[in-house]
Coordinates of C-alpha atoms in Angstrom, one line a residue:
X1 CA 6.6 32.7 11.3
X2 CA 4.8 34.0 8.5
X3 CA 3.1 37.1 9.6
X4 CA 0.2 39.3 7.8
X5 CA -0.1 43.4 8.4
X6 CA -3.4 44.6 7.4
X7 CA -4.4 48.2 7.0
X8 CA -5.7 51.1 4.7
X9 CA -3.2 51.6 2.5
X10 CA -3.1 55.9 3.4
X11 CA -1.8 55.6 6.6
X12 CA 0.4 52.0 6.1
X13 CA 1.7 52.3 2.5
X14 CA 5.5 51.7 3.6
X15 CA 6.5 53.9 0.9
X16 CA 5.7 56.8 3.2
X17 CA 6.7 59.6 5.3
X18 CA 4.9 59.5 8.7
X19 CA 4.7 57.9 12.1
X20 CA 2.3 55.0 11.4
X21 CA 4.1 54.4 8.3
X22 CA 7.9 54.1 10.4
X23 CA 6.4 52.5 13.2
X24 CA 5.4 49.4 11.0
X25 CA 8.4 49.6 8.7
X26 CA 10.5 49.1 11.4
X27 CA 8.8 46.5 12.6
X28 CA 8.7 44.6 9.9
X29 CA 12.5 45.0 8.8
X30 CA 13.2 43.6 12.7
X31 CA 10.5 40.7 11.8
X32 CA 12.5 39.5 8.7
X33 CA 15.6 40.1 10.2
X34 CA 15.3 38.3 12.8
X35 CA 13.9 35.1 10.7
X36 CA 10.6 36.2 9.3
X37 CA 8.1 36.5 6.7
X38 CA 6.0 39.8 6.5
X39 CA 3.4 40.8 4.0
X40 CA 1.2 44.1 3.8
X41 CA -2.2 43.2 3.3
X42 CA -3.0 47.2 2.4
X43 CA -6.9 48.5 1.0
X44 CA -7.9 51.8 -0.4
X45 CA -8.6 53.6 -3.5
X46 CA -4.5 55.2 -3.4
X47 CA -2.2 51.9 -4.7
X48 CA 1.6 52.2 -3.8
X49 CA 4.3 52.0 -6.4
X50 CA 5.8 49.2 -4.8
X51 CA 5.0 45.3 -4.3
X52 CA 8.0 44.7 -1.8
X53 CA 10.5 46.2 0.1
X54 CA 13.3 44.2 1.4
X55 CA 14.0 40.6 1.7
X56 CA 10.5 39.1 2.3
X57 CA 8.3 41.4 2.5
X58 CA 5.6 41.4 -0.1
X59 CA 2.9 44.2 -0.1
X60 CA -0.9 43.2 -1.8
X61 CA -3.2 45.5 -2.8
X62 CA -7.2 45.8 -2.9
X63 CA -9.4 48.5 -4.3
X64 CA -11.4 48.7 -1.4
X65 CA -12.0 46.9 1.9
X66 CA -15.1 45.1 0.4
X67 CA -12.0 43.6 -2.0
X68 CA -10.0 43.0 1.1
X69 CA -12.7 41.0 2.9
X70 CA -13.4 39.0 -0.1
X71 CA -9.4 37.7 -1.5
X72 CA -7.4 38.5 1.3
X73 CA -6.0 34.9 2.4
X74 CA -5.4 35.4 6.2
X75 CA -5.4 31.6 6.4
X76 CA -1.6 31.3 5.3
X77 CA -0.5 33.2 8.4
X78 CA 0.6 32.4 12.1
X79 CA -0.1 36.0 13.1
X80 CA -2.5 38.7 11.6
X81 CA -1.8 42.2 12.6
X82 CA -4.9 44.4 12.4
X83 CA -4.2 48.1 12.4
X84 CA -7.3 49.6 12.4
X85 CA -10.8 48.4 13.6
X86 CA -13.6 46.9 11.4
X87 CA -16.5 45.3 12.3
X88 CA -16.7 43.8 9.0
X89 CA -12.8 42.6 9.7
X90 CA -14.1 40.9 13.3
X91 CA -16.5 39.2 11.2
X92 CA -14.2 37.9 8.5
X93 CA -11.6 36.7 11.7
X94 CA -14.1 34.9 13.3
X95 CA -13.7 31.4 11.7
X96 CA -9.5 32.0 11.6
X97 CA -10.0 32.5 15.3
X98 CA -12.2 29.6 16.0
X99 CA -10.7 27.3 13.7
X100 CA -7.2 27.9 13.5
X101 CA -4.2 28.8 15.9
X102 CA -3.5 32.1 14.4
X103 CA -2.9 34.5 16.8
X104 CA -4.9 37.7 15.6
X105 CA -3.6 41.0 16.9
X106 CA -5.3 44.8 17.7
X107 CA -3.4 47.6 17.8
X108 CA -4.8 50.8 19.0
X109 CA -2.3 53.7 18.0
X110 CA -4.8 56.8 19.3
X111 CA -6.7 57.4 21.6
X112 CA -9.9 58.3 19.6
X113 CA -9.5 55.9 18.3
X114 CA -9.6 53.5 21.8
X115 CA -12.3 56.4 22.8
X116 CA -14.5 54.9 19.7
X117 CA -13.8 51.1 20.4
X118 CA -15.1 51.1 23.7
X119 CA -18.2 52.8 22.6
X120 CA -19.3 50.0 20.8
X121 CA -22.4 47.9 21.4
X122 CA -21.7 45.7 24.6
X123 CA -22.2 42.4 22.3
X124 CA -19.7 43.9 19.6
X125 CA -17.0 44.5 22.5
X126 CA -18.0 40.9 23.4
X127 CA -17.0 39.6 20.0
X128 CA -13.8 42.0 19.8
X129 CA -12.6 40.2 23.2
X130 CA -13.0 36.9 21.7
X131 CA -11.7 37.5 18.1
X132 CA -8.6 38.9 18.8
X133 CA -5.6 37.1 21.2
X134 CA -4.4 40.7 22.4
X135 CA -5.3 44.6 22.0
X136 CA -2.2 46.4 22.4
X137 CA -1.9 50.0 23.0
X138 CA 0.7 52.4 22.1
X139 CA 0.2 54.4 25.4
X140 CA -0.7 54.2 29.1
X141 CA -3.8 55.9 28.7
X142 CA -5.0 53.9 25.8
X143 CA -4.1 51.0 27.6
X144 CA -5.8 52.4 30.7
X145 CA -9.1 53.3 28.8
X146 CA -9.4 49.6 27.2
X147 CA -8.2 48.3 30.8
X148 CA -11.4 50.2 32.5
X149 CA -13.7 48.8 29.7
X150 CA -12.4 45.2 30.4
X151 CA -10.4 44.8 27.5
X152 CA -7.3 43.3 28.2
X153 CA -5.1 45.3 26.7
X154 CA -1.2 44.8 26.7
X155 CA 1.1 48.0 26.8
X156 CA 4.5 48.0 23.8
X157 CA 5.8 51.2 23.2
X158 CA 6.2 52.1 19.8
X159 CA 10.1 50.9 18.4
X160 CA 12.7 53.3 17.8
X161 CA 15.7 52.0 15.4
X162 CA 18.8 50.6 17.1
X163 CA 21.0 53.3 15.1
X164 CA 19.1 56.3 17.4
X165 CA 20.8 55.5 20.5
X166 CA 24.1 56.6 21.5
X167 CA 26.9 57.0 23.5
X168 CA 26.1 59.2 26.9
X169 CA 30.1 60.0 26.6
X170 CA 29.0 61.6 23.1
X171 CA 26.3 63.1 24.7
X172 CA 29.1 65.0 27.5
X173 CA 31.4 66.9 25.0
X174 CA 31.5 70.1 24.9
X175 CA 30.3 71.9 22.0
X176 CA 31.0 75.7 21.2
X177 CA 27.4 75.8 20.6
X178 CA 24.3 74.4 22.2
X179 CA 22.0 73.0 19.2
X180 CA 17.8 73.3 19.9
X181 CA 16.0 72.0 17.5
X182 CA 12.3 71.1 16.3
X183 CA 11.5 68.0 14.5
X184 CA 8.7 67.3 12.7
X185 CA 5.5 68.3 10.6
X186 CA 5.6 71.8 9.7
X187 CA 1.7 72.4 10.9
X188 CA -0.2 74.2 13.1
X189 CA -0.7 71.3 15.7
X190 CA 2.7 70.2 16.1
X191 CA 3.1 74.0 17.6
X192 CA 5.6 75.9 14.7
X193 CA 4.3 79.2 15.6
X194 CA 4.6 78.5 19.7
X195 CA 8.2 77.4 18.3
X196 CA 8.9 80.4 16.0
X197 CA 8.3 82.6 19.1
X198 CA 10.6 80.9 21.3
X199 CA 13.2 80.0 18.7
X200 CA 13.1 84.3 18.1
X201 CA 13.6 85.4 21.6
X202 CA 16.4 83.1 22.6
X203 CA 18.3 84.3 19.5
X204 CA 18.0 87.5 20.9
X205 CA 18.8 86.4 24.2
X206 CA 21.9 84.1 23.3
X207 CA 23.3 84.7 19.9
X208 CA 26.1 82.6 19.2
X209 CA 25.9 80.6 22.4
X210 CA 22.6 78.6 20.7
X211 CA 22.3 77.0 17.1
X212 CA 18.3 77.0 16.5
X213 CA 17.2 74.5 13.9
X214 CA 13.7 73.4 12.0
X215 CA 14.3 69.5 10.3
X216 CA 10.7 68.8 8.9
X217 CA 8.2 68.3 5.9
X218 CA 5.7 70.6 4.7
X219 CA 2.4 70.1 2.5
X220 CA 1.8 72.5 -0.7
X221 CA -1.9 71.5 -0.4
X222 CA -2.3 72.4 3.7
X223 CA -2.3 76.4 3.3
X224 CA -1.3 76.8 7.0
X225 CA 1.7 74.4 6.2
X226 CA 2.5 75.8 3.1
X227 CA 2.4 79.9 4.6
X228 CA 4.5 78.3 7.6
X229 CA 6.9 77.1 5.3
X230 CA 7.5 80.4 3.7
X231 CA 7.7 82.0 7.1
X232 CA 10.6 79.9 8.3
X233 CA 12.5 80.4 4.8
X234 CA 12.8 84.1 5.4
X235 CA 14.0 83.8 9.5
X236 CA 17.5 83.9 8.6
X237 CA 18.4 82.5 12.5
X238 CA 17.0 79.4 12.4
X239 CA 18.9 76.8 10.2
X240 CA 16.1 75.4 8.1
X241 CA 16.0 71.9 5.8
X242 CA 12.5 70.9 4.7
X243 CA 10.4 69.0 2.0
X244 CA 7.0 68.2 0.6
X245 CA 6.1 65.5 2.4
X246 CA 6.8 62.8 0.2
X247 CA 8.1 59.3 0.1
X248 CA 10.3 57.5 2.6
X249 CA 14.0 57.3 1.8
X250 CA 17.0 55.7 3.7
X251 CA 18.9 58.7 2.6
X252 CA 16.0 61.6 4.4
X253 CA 15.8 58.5 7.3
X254 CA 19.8 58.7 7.4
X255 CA 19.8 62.8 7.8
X256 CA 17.3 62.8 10.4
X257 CA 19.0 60.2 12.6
X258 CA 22.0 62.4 12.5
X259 CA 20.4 65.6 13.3
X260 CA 18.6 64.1 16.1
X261 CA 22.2 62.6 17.6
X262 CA 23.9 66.0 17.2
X263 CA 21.0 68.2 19.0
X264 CA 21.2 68.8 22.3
X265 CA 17.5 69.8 23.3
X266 CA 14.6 68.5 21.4
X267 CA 11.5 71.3 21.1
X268 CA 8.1 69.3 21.0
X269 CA 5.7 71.5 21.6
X270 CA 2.8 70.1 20.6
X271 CA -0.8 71.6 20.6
X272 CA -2.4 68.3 20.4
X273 CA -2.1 64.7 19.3
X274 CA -5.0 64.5 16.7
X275 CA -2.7 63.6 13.6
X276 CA 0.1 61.8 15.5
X277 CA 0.6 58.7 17.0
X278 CA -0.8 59.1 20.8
X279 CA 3.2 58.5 22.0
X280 CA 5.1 60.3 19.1
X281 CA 7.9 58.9 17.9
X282 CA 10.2 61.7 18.1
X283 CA 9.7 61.9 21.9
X284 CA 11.2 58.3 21.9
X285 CA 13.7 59.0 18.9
X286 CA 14.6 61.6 21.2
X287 CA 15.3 59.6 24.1
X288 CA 17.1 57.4 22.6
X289 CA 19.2 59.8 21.0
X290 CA 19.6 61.1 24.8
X291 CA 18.5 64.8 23.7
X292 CA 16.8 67.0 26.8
X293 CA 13.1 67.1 25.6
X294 CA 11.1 70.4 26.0
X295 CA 7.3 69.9 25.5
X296 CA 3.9 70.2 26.5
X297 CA 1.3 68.4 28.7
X298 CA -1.0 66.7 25.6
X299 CA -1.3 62.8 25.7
X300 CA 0.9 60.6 27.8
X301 CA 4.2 62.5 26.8
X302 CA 4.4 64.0 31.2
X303 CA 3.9 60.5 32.1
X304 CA 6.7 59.1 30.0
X305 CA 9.2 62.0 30.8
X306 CA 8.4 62.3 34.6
X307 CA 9.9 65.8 35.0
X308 CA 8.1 68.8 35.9
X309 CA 11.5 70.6 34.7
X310 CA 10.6 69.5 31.1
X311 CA 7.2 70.0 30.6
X312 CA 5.8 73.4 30.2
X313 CA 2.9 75.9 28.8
X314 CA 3.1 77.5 26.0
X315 CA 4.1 80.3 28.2
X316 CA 6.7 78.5 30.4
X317 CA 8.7 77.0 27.5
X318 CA 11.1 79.6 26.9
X319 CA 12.2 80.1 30.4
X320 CA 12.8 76.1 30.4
X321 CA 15.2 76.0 27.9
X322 CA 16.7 79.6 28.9
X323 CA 17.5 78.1 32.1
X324 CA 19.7 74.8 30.6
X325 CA 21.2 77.3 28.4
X326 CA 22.2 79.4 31.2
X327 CA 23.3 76.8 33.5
X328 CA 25.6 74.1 32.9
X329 CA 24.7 71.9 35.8
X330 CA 20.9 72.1 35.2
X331 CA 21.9 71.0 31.4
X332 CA 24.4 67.8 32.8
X333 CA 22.3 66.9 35.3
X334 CA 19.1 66.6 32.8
X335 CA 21.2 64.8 30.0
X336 CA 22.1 62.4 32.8
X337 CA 18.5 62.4 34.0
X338 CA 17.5 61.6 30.0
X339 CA 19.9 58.7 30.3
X340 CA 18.9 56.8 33.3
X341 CA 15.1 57.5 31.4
X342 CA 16.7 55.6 28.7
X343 CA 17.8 52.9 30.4
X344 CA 13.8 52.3 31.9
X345 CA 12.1 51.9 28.8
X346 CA 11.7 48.9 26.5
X347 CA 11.9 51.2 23.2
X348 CA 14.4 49.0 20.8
X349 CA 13.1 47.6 18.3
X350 CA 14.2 44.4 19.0
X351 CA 12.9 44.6 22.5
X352 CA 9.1 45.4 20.9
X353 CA 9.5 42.3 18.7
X354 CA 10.4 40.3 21.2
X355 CA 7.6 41.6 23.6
X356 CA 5.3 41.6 20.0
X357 CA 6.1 37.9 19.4
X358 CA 5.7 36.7 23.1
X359 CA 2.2 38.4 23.9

């Protein structure tokens, strides 16, 4: 099956640090590995440096979406994957969809973003509905939001690489040091000074007993990234490996699957979901990676967890993860619980393709 990807080239350029960016990568290395033929169809004023990646996988550029409209050959494809919505897209779809039998795909992957489809004209939602085969949402309340507005759309969790889940038995050996870490954007959103307050006071509290680590990327152009990122250099506690956020490479991809196998609890405390994917990747990375997952009640993220015991305020957090530091049972019996969690979810890559290809 020849399949086409279709997006601004900002937020898809596979090039790219970020979750929208490894949510399609991964997809797409499944896609050809498993037999198939991807191609980026990617619009914007920003070109990438590259025109493939990988066994068959081309990438095409356009100056703008006007460019897109106008050369983009969707015709050669059993399956268009649309990213982002366009009326002007719908439009262009319309004949593929009435004269072809190319299956034409939505994804939502926020929930502004599902909040703005449905508050389209009742003739436009109309014409959405018709146009494309399936909406798919990242999330249940995406999903649920569409659902209510009589949508249709299917549920696939976003794909976490088969390398990210191990071993429970790796999980169970004792360590002489329990190792919390945060993952992620160093920003004010993803919480880093909720986690810089935490992190501080369990040092105090535990010492030796805990290994506190930071694994993220900063931006030299965000100021309250940047003064974060000069913050954390100077806490000489907290182990601390960051970069500019930059370009994707297997060998950064390679020392964040590690870290994330060797911690023990995963600190995600976000403040909201407005520049991430509505379900984050690193709370499935995590998962997979059977790490105990401390965070707070934004998005879908209670829902998927389903443990009172691992969701908290920013006030309640500390004592959380004081308590499965302080007691061994409480810290086997939620690695188990992570487990069995694990084993409930359809969040392998190869499971989303196949759910993605059978739609």
């Amino acid at each position: 099956m020849r399949i086409a990807i279709c997006g601004r080239v900002k937020e898809l350029y596979p090039g790219k640090i970020g979750g929208l960016e490894s949510f399609h990568r991964r997809i797409a290395y499944q896609l050809v590995k498993e037999g198939h033929e991807v191609d980026y169809h990617l619009y914007g004023p920003i070109k990438g440096e590259i025109t493939s990646f990988g066994p068959k996988i081309k990438i095409f550029y356009y100056n703008s979406h006007e460019e897109f409209r106008k050369k983009a050959n969707l015709k050669l494809y059993q399956l268009i994957h649309i990213t982002m919505i366009n009326m002007r897209d719908v439009l262009k779809l319309l004949p593929i969809r009435i004269f072809t039998s190319t299956k034409i795909y939505l994804f939502c992957f926020y929930y502004e973003e599902a909040l703005s489809l449905i508050n389209n004209k009742k003739w436009r939602l109309l014409l959405i509905k018709f146009v494309f085969h399936k909406i798919i949402g990242i999330s249940p309340r995406i999903v649920r939001v569409l659902n209510e507005n009589n949508l249709s759309a299917s549920l696939i969790y976003p794909p976490v690489s088969k390398e990210y889940f191990c071993d429970i038995r790796e999980k169970q050996k004792l360590k002489e040091q329990i190792i919390i870490s945060y993952m992620g954007r160093i920003d004010q959103d993803k919480g880093l000074e909720n986690v810089l307050n935490v992190f501080q006071r369990l040092k105090e509290s535990y010492g030796e007993k805990i290994k506190l680590q930071i694994i993220g990327s900063y931006s030299p152009s965000t100021p309250t990234s940047l003064s974060l990122h000069k913050e954390i250099q100077n806490l000489k506690e907290i182990e601390y490996v960051a970069r500019e956020l930059d370009y994707y490479t297997s060998f950064g991809e390679d020392f964040l699957l590690h870290a994330i196998r060797e911690t023990d609890i995963l600190f995600l405390p976000y403040a909201n979901l407005d520049r991430s994917l509505d379900l984050p990747l690193l709370v499935l990375e995590g998962i997979a990676s059977l790490c105990i997952i401390i965070s707070t009640p934004v998005g879908d993220i209670p829902e998927i967890l389903q443990d009172k015991d691992l969701i908290g305020t920013r006030e309640e957090l500390y004592g959380k993860i004081a308590d499965l530091v302080e007691n061994r049972k409480t810290f086997e019996s939620k690695k188990n619980y992570i487990a069995k969690l694990r084993d409930n979810l359809s969040i392998e890559v190869s499971c989303f393709v196949n759910q993605y290809l059978n739609l």
